[in-house]
Amino acid sequence: MKFLNDTCVFINKITKPELLFDIVVHYEKICDKFYVTDCIMEELLRISKIEDEKGKIAVAIFNVLKNYNGKNRISIIEIDKNEIYSKNLKDIRNNYYGHLYDRLTLKSLVDSGRYTNGQAKNLCKKDMGECTCLAIAMEEPENFIIVSQDRGGVTLKPNTNIFKIFERSHKIRVWDYDQWDNETRFSKSKKNKNKNIKFR
C-alpha cells in the first residue's frame, strides 16, 4: 500500500520534522516509501514565506522532504514528467476547476469585494495539491490511498465534492490523518517499541 499526503496534513498534523521522520520510518516498515507530489512541495514553499506559525512548519517540513527525496525512504512524484498523471491533472482542473481560470468570474469576485485582485489571481492554484494526488491515485486506486484533512469541497463550488466524485468513479480512497493513524497503528507502534507491524 502507498500513501499520498496532502499539504494540509503537514500543516495541521505532521507539524514537526521529528514526527515526519518517525512516520517515514513507519511507512517503510508497513508498506513503502513516503510519497508526496511536486505540487505539494510548491505549496509548502509558498506557505513557508508566510511569517507565522504555519510558515515555520512549512519550511521545516519542506527541507526534510527535499533533503531526503530519492534516498530510499521519500519519493517526490513529478507530475509533469509522467504523461498520464499530467493528462489526468489537466482533465481534473478543466472539468471541475475551470471557473477559477475564467476572467469574468474572477472579475465579479473582485467587483463584489469578496477578493482582492491578488487573491483572485491566486485562485487558480487552489486545491492543486489534492488534485495531483487524485491524478495519481485514479490510475492505481488499489495501491494508493490519499491522506488529507480537506473534505474535498471544490473552491467556490462547496456543493461539489471532488473526493466523493472520484470515490464513485474510480474507487479512490481518502483517509484523514486520524484514520491513517488508526489503520496503520502508527501511534500504537510508537508506544510499544515492538514495531513488527504489517499493514493489512
PDB file of C-alpha atoms in Angstrom:
ATOM      1  CA  MET A   1       0.000   0.000   0.000  1.00  0.00           C
ATOM      2  CA  LYS A   2       1.152   3.534  -0.842  1.00  0.00           C
ATOM      3  CA  PHE A   3       0.000   6.768   0.772  1.00  0.00           C
ATOM      4  CA  LEU A   4      -0.152  10.182  -0.905  1.00  0.00           C
ATOM      5  CA  ASN A   5      -0.008  13.007   1.625  1.00  0.00           C
ATOM      6  CA  ASP A   6      -1.831  16.288   1.029  1.00  0.00           C
ATOM      7  CA  THR A   7      -0.431  19.692   2.042  1.00  0.00           C
ATOM      8  CA  CYS A   8      -2.956  20.206   4.834  1.00  0.00           C
ATOM      9  CA  VAL A   9      -1.718  17.066   6.596  1.00  0.00           C
ATOM     10  CA  PHE A  10       1.718  18.608   7.010  1.00  0.00           C
ATOM     11  CA  ILE A  11       0.435  21.971   8.187  1.00  0.00           C
ATOM     12  CA  ASN A  12      -2.168  20.632  10.612  1.00  0.00           C
ATOM     13  CA  LYS A  13      -0.906  17.208  11.713  1.00  0.00           C
ATOM     14  CA  ILE A  14       2.714  16.421  10.802  1.00  0.00           C
ATOM     15  CA  THR A  15       3.960  19.678  12.239  1.00  0.00           C
ATOM     16  CA  LYS A  16       7.462  18.729  13.379  1.00  0.00           C
ATOM     17  CA  PRO A  17      10.427  17.280  11.455  1.00  0.00           C
ATOM     18  CA  GLU A  18      10.987  14.602  14.114  1.00  0.00           C
ATOM     19  CA  LEU A  19       7.380  13.423  13.721  1.00  0.00           C
ATOM     20  CA  LEU A  20       7.855  13.300   9.943  1.00  0.00           C
ATOM     21  CA  PHE A  21      10.990  11.171  10.432  1.00  0.00           C
ATOM     22  CA  ASP A  22       9.046   8.754  12.643  1.00  0.00           C
ATOM     23  CA  ILE A  23       6.270   8.491  10.063  1.00  0.00           C
ATOM     24  CA  VAL A  24       8.711   7.912   7.196  1.00  0.00           C
ATOM     25  CA  VAL A  25      10.295   5.049   9.151  1.00  0.00           C
ATOM     26  CA  HIS A  26       6.831   3.687   9.933  1.00  0.00           C
ATOM     27  CA  TYR A  27       5.889   3.797   6.234  1.00  0.00           C
ATOM     28  CA  GLU A  28       8.992   1.855   5.368  1.00  0.00           C
ATOM     29  CA  LYS A  29       8.152  -0.844   7.910  1.00  0.00           C
ATOM     30  CA  ILE A  30       4.496  -1.315   6.985  1.00  0.00           C
ATOM     31  CA  CYS A  31       4.292  -0.651   3.276  1.00  0.00           C
ATOM     32  CA  ASP A  32       6.501   1.515   1.098  1.00  0.00           C
ATOM     33  CA  LYS A  33       8.158   4.908   0.734  1.00  0.00           C
ATOM     34  CA  PHE A  34       6.691   8.202   1.852  1.00  0.00           C
ATOM     35  CA  TYR A  35       5.107   9.802  -1.240  1.00  0.00           C
ATOM     36  CA  VAL A  36       4.404  13.459  -1.950  1.00  0.00           C
ATOM     37  CA  THR A  37       3.856  15.345  -5.211  1.00  0.00           C
ATOM     38  CA  ASP A  38       5.999  18.189  -6.518  1.00  0.00           C
ATOM     39  CA  CYS A  39       2.924  20.449  -6.432  1.00  0.00           C
ATOM     40  CA  ILE A  40       2.580  19.902  -2.698  1.00  0.00           C
ATOM     41  CA  MET A  41       6.242  20.807  -2.327  1.00  0.00           C
ATOM     42  CA  GLU A  42       5.475  24.067  -4.163  1.00  0.00           C
ATOM     43  CA  GLU A  43       2.530  24.711  -1.854  1.00  0.00           C
ATOM     44  CA  LEU A  44       4.718  24.152   1.200  1.00  0.00           C
ATOM     45  CA  LEU A  45       7.282  26.550  -0.248  1.00  0.00           C
ATOM     46  CA  ARG A  46       4.626  29.241  -0.734  1.00  0.00           C
ATOM     47  CA  ILE A  47       3.341  28.765   2.799  1.00  0.00           C
ATOM     48  CA  SER A  48       6.901  28.884   4.143  1.00  0.00           C
ATOM     49  CA  LYS A  49       7.134  32.507   3.025  1.00  0.00           C
ATOM     50  CA  ILE A  50       4.391  33.451   5.460  1.00  0.00           C
ATOM     51  CA  GLU A  51       5.839  34.804   8.691  1.00  0.00           C
ATOM     52  CA  ASP A  52       3.616  32.938  11.120  1.00  0.00           C
ATOM     53  CA  GLU A  53       3.454  29.525  12.761  1.00  0.00           C
ATOM     54  CA  LYS A  54       2.252  27.783   9.588  1.00  0.00           C
ATOM     55  CA  GLY A  55       5.160  29.292   7.657  1.00  0.00           C
ATOM     56  CA  LYS A  56       7.653  27.913  10.172  1.00  0.00           C
ATOM     57  CA  ILE A  57       6.080  24.468   9.979  1.00  0.00           C
ATOM     58  CA  ALA A  58       6.066  24.510   6.171  1.00  0.00           C
ATOM     59  CA  VAL A  59       9.727  25.441   5.801  1.00  0.00           C
ATOM     60  CA  ALA A  60      10.837  22.754   8.270  1.00  0.00           C
ATOM     61  CA  ILE A  61       8.802  20.038   6.557  1.00  0.00           C
ATOM     62  CA  PHE A  62       9.807  21.231   3.079  1.00  0.00           C
ATOM     63  CA  ASN A  63      13.500  20.985   3.963  1.00  0.00           C
ATOM     64  CA  VAL A  64      13.179  17.441   5.292  1.00  0.00           C
ATOM     65  CA  LEU A  65      11.281  16.260   2.213  1.00  0.00           C
ATOM     66  CA  LYS A  66      13.674  17.982  -0.173  1.00  0.00           C
ATOM     67  CA  ASN A  67      16.828  16.727   1.534  1.00  0.00           C
ATOM     68  CA  TYR A  68      15.644  13.133   1.705  1.00  0.00           C
ATOM     69  CA  ASN A  69      13.986  12.923  -1.706  1.00  0.00           C
ATOM     70  CA  GLY A  70      15.281   9.932  -3.625  1.00  0.00           C
ATOM     71  CA  LYS A  71      17.113   8.468  -0.631  1.00  0.00           C
ATOM     72  CA  ASN A  72      15.073   5.261  -0.483  1.00  0.00           C
ATOM     73  CA  ARG A  73      12.510   6.496   2.063  1.00  0.00           C
ATOM     74  CA  ILE A  74      10.959   9.605   0.467  1.00  0.00           C
ATOM     75  CA  SER A  75       9.800   9.977  -3.125  1.00  0.00           C
ATOM     76  CA  ILE A  76       8.620  13.257  -4.657  1.00  0.00           C
ATOM     77  CA  ILE A  77       6.478  12.474  -7.711  1.00  0.00           C
ATOM     78  CA  GLU A  78       6.895  14.987 -10.536  1.00  0.00           C
ATOM     79  CA  ILE A  79       3.523  15.162 -12.261  1.00  0.00           C
ATOM     80  CA  ASP A  80       4.707  16.843 -15.479  1.00  0.00           C
ATOM     81  CA  LYS A  81       7.263  14.099 -16.085  1.00  0.00           C
ATOM     82  CA  ASN A  82       4.540  11.463 -16.257  1.00  0.00           C
ATOM     83  CA  GLU A  83       2.313  11.826 -19.313  1.00  0.00           C
ATOM     84  CA  ILE A  84      -0.645  10.001 -17.774  1.00  0.00           C
ATOM     85  CA  TYR A  85      -0.560  11.892 -14.462  1.00  0.00           C
ATOM     86  CA  SER A  86      -0.166  15.178 -16.304  1.00  0.00           C
ATOM     87  CA  LYS A  87      -3.173  14.468 -18.522  1.00  0.00           C
ATOM     88  CA  ASN A  88      -5.270  13.392 -15.546  1.00  0.00           C
ATOM     89  CA  LEU A  89      -4.434  16.613 -13.715  1.00  0.00           C
ATOM     90  CA  LYS A  90      -5.357  18.768 -16.704  1.00  0.00           C
ATOM     91  CA  ASP A  91      -8.657  16.928 -17.083  1.00  0.00           C
ATOM     92  CA  ILE A  92      -9.489  17.355 -13.389  1.00  0.00           C
ATOM     93  CA  ARG A  93      -8.715  21.074 -13.464  1.00  0.00           C
ATOM     94  CA  ASN A  94     -10.629  21.625 -16.719  1.00  0.00           C
ATOM     95  CA  ASN A  95     -13.672  19.627 -15.629  1.00  0.00           C
ATOM     96  CA  TYR A  96     -14.025  20.838 -12.040  1.00  0.00           C
ATOM     97  CA  TYR A  97     -11.951  23.987 -11.628  1.00  0.00           C
ATOM     98  CA  GLY A  98     -12.431  25.821 -14.922  1.00  0.00           C
ATOM     99  CA  HIS A  99     -14.304  28.610 -13.130  1.00  0.00           C
ATOM    100  CA  LEU A 100     -11.100  29.553 -11.281  1.00  0.00           C
ATOM    101  CA  TYR A 101      -9.487  30.449 -14.619  1.00  0.00           C
ATOM    102  CA  ASP A 102     -12.442  32.352 -16.040  1.00  0.00           C
ATOM    103  CA  ARG A 103     -11.733  36.095 -16.259  1.00  0.00           C
ATOM    104  CA  LEU A 104     -15.364  37.140 -15.898  1.00  0.00           C
ATOM    105  CA  THR A 105     -15.773  35.018 -12.782  1.00  0.00           C
ATOM    106  CA  LEU A 106     -12.616  36.459 -11.238  1.00  0.00           C
ATOM    107  CA  LYS A 107     -13.637  40.000 -12.163  1.00  0.00           C
ATOM    108  CA  SER A 108     -17.026  39.564 -10.499  1.00  0.00           C
ATOM    109  CA  LEU A 109     -15.338  38.315  -7.322  1.00  0.00           C
ATOM    110  CA  VAL A 110     -13.146  41.423  -7.227  1.00  0.00           C
ATOM    111  CA  ASP A 111     -16.005  43.773  -8.104  1.00  0.00           C
ATOM    112  CA  SER A 112     -18.141  42.298  -5.320  1.00  0.00           C
ATOM    113  CA  GLY A 113     -15.378  42.939  -2.807  1.00  0.00           C
ATOM    114  CA  ARG A 114     -15.040  39.274  -1.856  1.00  0.00           C
ATOM    115  CA  TYR A 115     -11.470  39.104  -3.164  1.00  0.00           C
ATOM    116  CA  THR A 116      -8.650  41.484  -3.941  1.00  0.00           C
ATOM    117  CA  ASN A 117      -7.005  41.338  -7.377  1.00  0.00           C
ATOM    118  CA  GLY A 118      -4.098  39.380  -5.937  1.00  0.00           C
ATOM    119  CA  GLN A 119      -6.343  36.891  -4.172  1.00  0.00           C
ATOM    120  CA  ALA A 120      -8.434  36.357  -7.300  1.00  0.00           C
ATOM    121  CA  LYS A 121      -5.349  35.658  -9.413  1.00  0.00           C
ATOM    122  CA  ASN A 122      -4.134  33.086  -6.890  1.00  0.00           C
ATOM    123  CA  LEU A 123      -7.406  31.165  -7.004  1.00  0.00           C
ATOM    124  CA  CYS A 124      -6.103  29.217  -9.994  1.00  0.00           C
ATOM    125  CA  LYS A 125      -3.733  27.463  -7.575  1.00  0.00           C
ATOM    126  CA  LYS A 126      -6.412  26.428  -5.094  1.00  0.00           C
ATOM    127  CA  ASP A 127      -6.801  22.707  -4.366  1.00  0.00           C
ATOM    128  CA  MET A 128      -3.894  21.821  -6.672  1.00  0.00           C
ATOM    129  CA  GLY A 129      -2.306  19.557  -4.073  1.00  0.00           C
ATOM    130  CA  GLU A 130      -5.295  17.289  -3.690  1.00  0.00           C
ATOM    131  CA  CYS A 131      -5.831  17.332  -7.474  1.00  0.00           C
ATOM    132  CA  THR A 132      -2.311  15.999  -8.044  1.00  0.00           C
ATOM    133  CA  CYS A 133      -2.985  13.248  -5.512  1.00  0.00           C
ATOM    134  CA  LEU A 134      -6.156  12.349  -7.390  1.00  0.00           C
ATOM    135  CA  ALA A 135      -4.321  12.376 -10.730  1.00  0.00           C
ATOM    136  CA  ILE A 136      -2.027   9.648  -9.411  1.00  0.00           C
ATOM    137  CA  ALA A 137      -4.430   7.618  -7.281  1.00  0.00           C
ATOM    138  CA  MET A 138      -7.044   7.310 -10.034  1.00  0.00           C
ATOM    139  CA  GLU A 139      -4.535   5.232 -12.038  1.00  0.00           C
ATOM    140  CA  GLU A 140      -3.858   2.829  -9.169  1.00  0.00           C
ATOM    141  CA  PRO A 141      -6.766   3.043  -6.721  1.00  0.00           C
ATOM    142  CA  GLU A 142      -5.929  -0.381  -5.354  1.00  0.00           C
ATOM    143  CA  ASN A 143      -2.388   0.736  -4.455  1.00  0.00           C
ATOM    144  CA  PHE A 144      -2.724   4.396  -3.406  1.00  0.00           C
ATOM    145  CA  ILE A 145      -4.644   5.971  -0.540  1.00  0.00           C
ATOM    146  CA  ILE A 146      -4.827   9.764  -0.240  1.00  0.00           C
ATOM    147  CA  VAL A 147      -4.280  11.195   3.234  1.00  0.00           C
ATOM    148  CA  SER A 148      -5.902  14.620   3.545  1.00  0.00           C
ATOM    149  CA  GLN A 149      -7.503  16.867   6.136  1.00  0.00           C
ATOM    150  CA  ASP A 150      -9.558  18.561   3.414  1.00  0.00           C
ATOM    151  CA  ARG A 151     -13.089  17.330   2.897  1.00  0.00           C
ATOM    152  CA  GLY A 152     -12.933  17.591  -0.901  1.00  0.00           C
ATOM    153  CA  GLY A 153     -15.092  20.660  -1.484  1.00  0.00           C
ATOM    154  CA  VAL A 154     -14.221  22.474  -4.716  1.00  0.00           C
ATOM    155  CA  THR A 155     -13.252  26.136  -4.259  1.00  0.00           C
ATOM    156  CA  LEU A 156     -16.260  28.402  -4.900  1.00  0.00           C
ATOM    157  CA  LYS A 157     -18.397  25.297  -5.501  1.00  0.00           C
ATOM    158  CA  PRO A 158     -18.983  23.960  -1.975  1.00  0.00           C
ATOM    159  CA  ASN A 159     -21.682  21.537  -3.121  1.00  0.00           C
ATOM    160  CA  THR A 160     -19.236  19.781  -5.445  1.00  0.00           C
ATOM    161  CA  ASN A 161     -17.067  17.275  -3.600  1.00  0.00           C
ATOM    162  CA  ILE A 162     -14.124  16.146  -5.711  1.00  0.00           C
ATOM    163  CA  PHE A 163     -13.222  13.284  -3.379  1.00  0.00           C
ATOM    164  CA  LYS A 164     -16.723  11.806  -3.430  1.00  0.00           C
ATOM    165  CA  ILE A 165     -16.871  12.128  -7.215  1.00  0.00           C
ATOM    166  CA  PHE A 166     -13.676  10.113  -7.650  1.00  0.00           C
ATOM    167  CA  GLU A 167     -14.588   7.656  -4.912  1.00  0.00           C
ATOM    168  CA  ARG A 168     -17.616   6.775  -7.034  1.00  0.00           C
ATOM    169  CA  SER A 169     -15.982   6.903 -10.471  1.00  0.00           C
ATOM    170  CA  HIS A 170     -12.536   5.456  -9.716  1.00  0.00           C
ATOM    171  CA  LYS A 171     -12.891   3.855  -6.268  1.00  0.00           C
ATOM    172  CA  ILE A 172     -10.427   6.360  -4.816  1.00  0.00           C
ATOM    173  CA  ARG A 173      -9.846   6.039  -1.091  1.00  0.00           C
ATOM    174  CA  VAL A 174      -9.305   9.126   1.053  1.00  0.00           C
ATOM    175  CA  TRP A 175      -8.421   8.977   4.747  1.00  0.00           C
ATOM    176  CA  ASP A 176      -7.873  11.821   7.154  1.00  0.00           C
ATOM    177  CA  TYR A 177      -4.774  11.702   9.349  1.00  0.00           C
ATOM    178  CA  ASP A 178      -6.569  10.164  12.330  1.00  0.00           C
ATOM    179  CA  GLN A 179      -7.943   7.338  10.215  1.00  0.00           C
ATOM    180  CA  TRP A 180      -4.496   6.772   8.731  1.00  0.00           C
ATOM    181  CA  ASP A 181      -3.022   6.697  12.250  1.00  0.00           C
ATOM    182  CA  ASN A 182      -5.648   4.236  13.419  1.00  0.00           C
ATOM    183  CA  GLU A 183      -5.482   1.949  10.376  1.00  0.00           C
ATOM    184  CA  THR A 184      -1.689   1.774  10.307  1.00  0.00           C
ATOM    185  CA  ARG A 185      -1.371   1.799  14.110  1.00  0.00           C
ATOM    186  CA  PHE A 186       1.295   4.473  13.995  1.00  0.00           C
ATOM    187  CA  SER A 187       0.706   5.901  17.474  1.00  0.00           C
ATOM    188  CA  LYS A 188       0.444   2.432  18.968  1.00  0.00           C
ATOM    189  CA  SER A 189       3.702   1.401  17.314  1.00  0.00           C
ATOM    190  CA  LYS A 190       5.433   4.386  18.912  1.00  0.00           C
ATOM    191  CA  LYS A 191       4.173   3.450  22.365  1.00  0.00           C
ATOM    192  CA  ASN A 192       5.333  -0.129  22.229  1.00  0.00           C
ATOM    193  CA  LYS A 193       8.816  -0.378  20.807  1.00  0.00           C
ATOM    194  CA  ASN A 194       7.975  -3.621  19.050  1.00  0.00           C
ATOM    195  CA  LYS A 195       7.270  -2.271  15.551  1.00  0.00           C
ATOM    196  CA  ASN A 196       6.795  -5.563  13.751  1.00  0.00           C
ATOM    197  CA  ILE A 197       3.547  -4.272  12.290  1.00  0.00           C
ATOM    198  CA  LYS A 198       2.409  -5.170   8.806  1.00  0.00           C
ATOM    199  CA  PHE A 199      -0.252  -3.150   7.026  1.00  0.00           C
ATOM    200  CA  ARG A 200      -3.341  -5.074   6.019  1.00  0.00           C
TER     201      ARG A 200
END
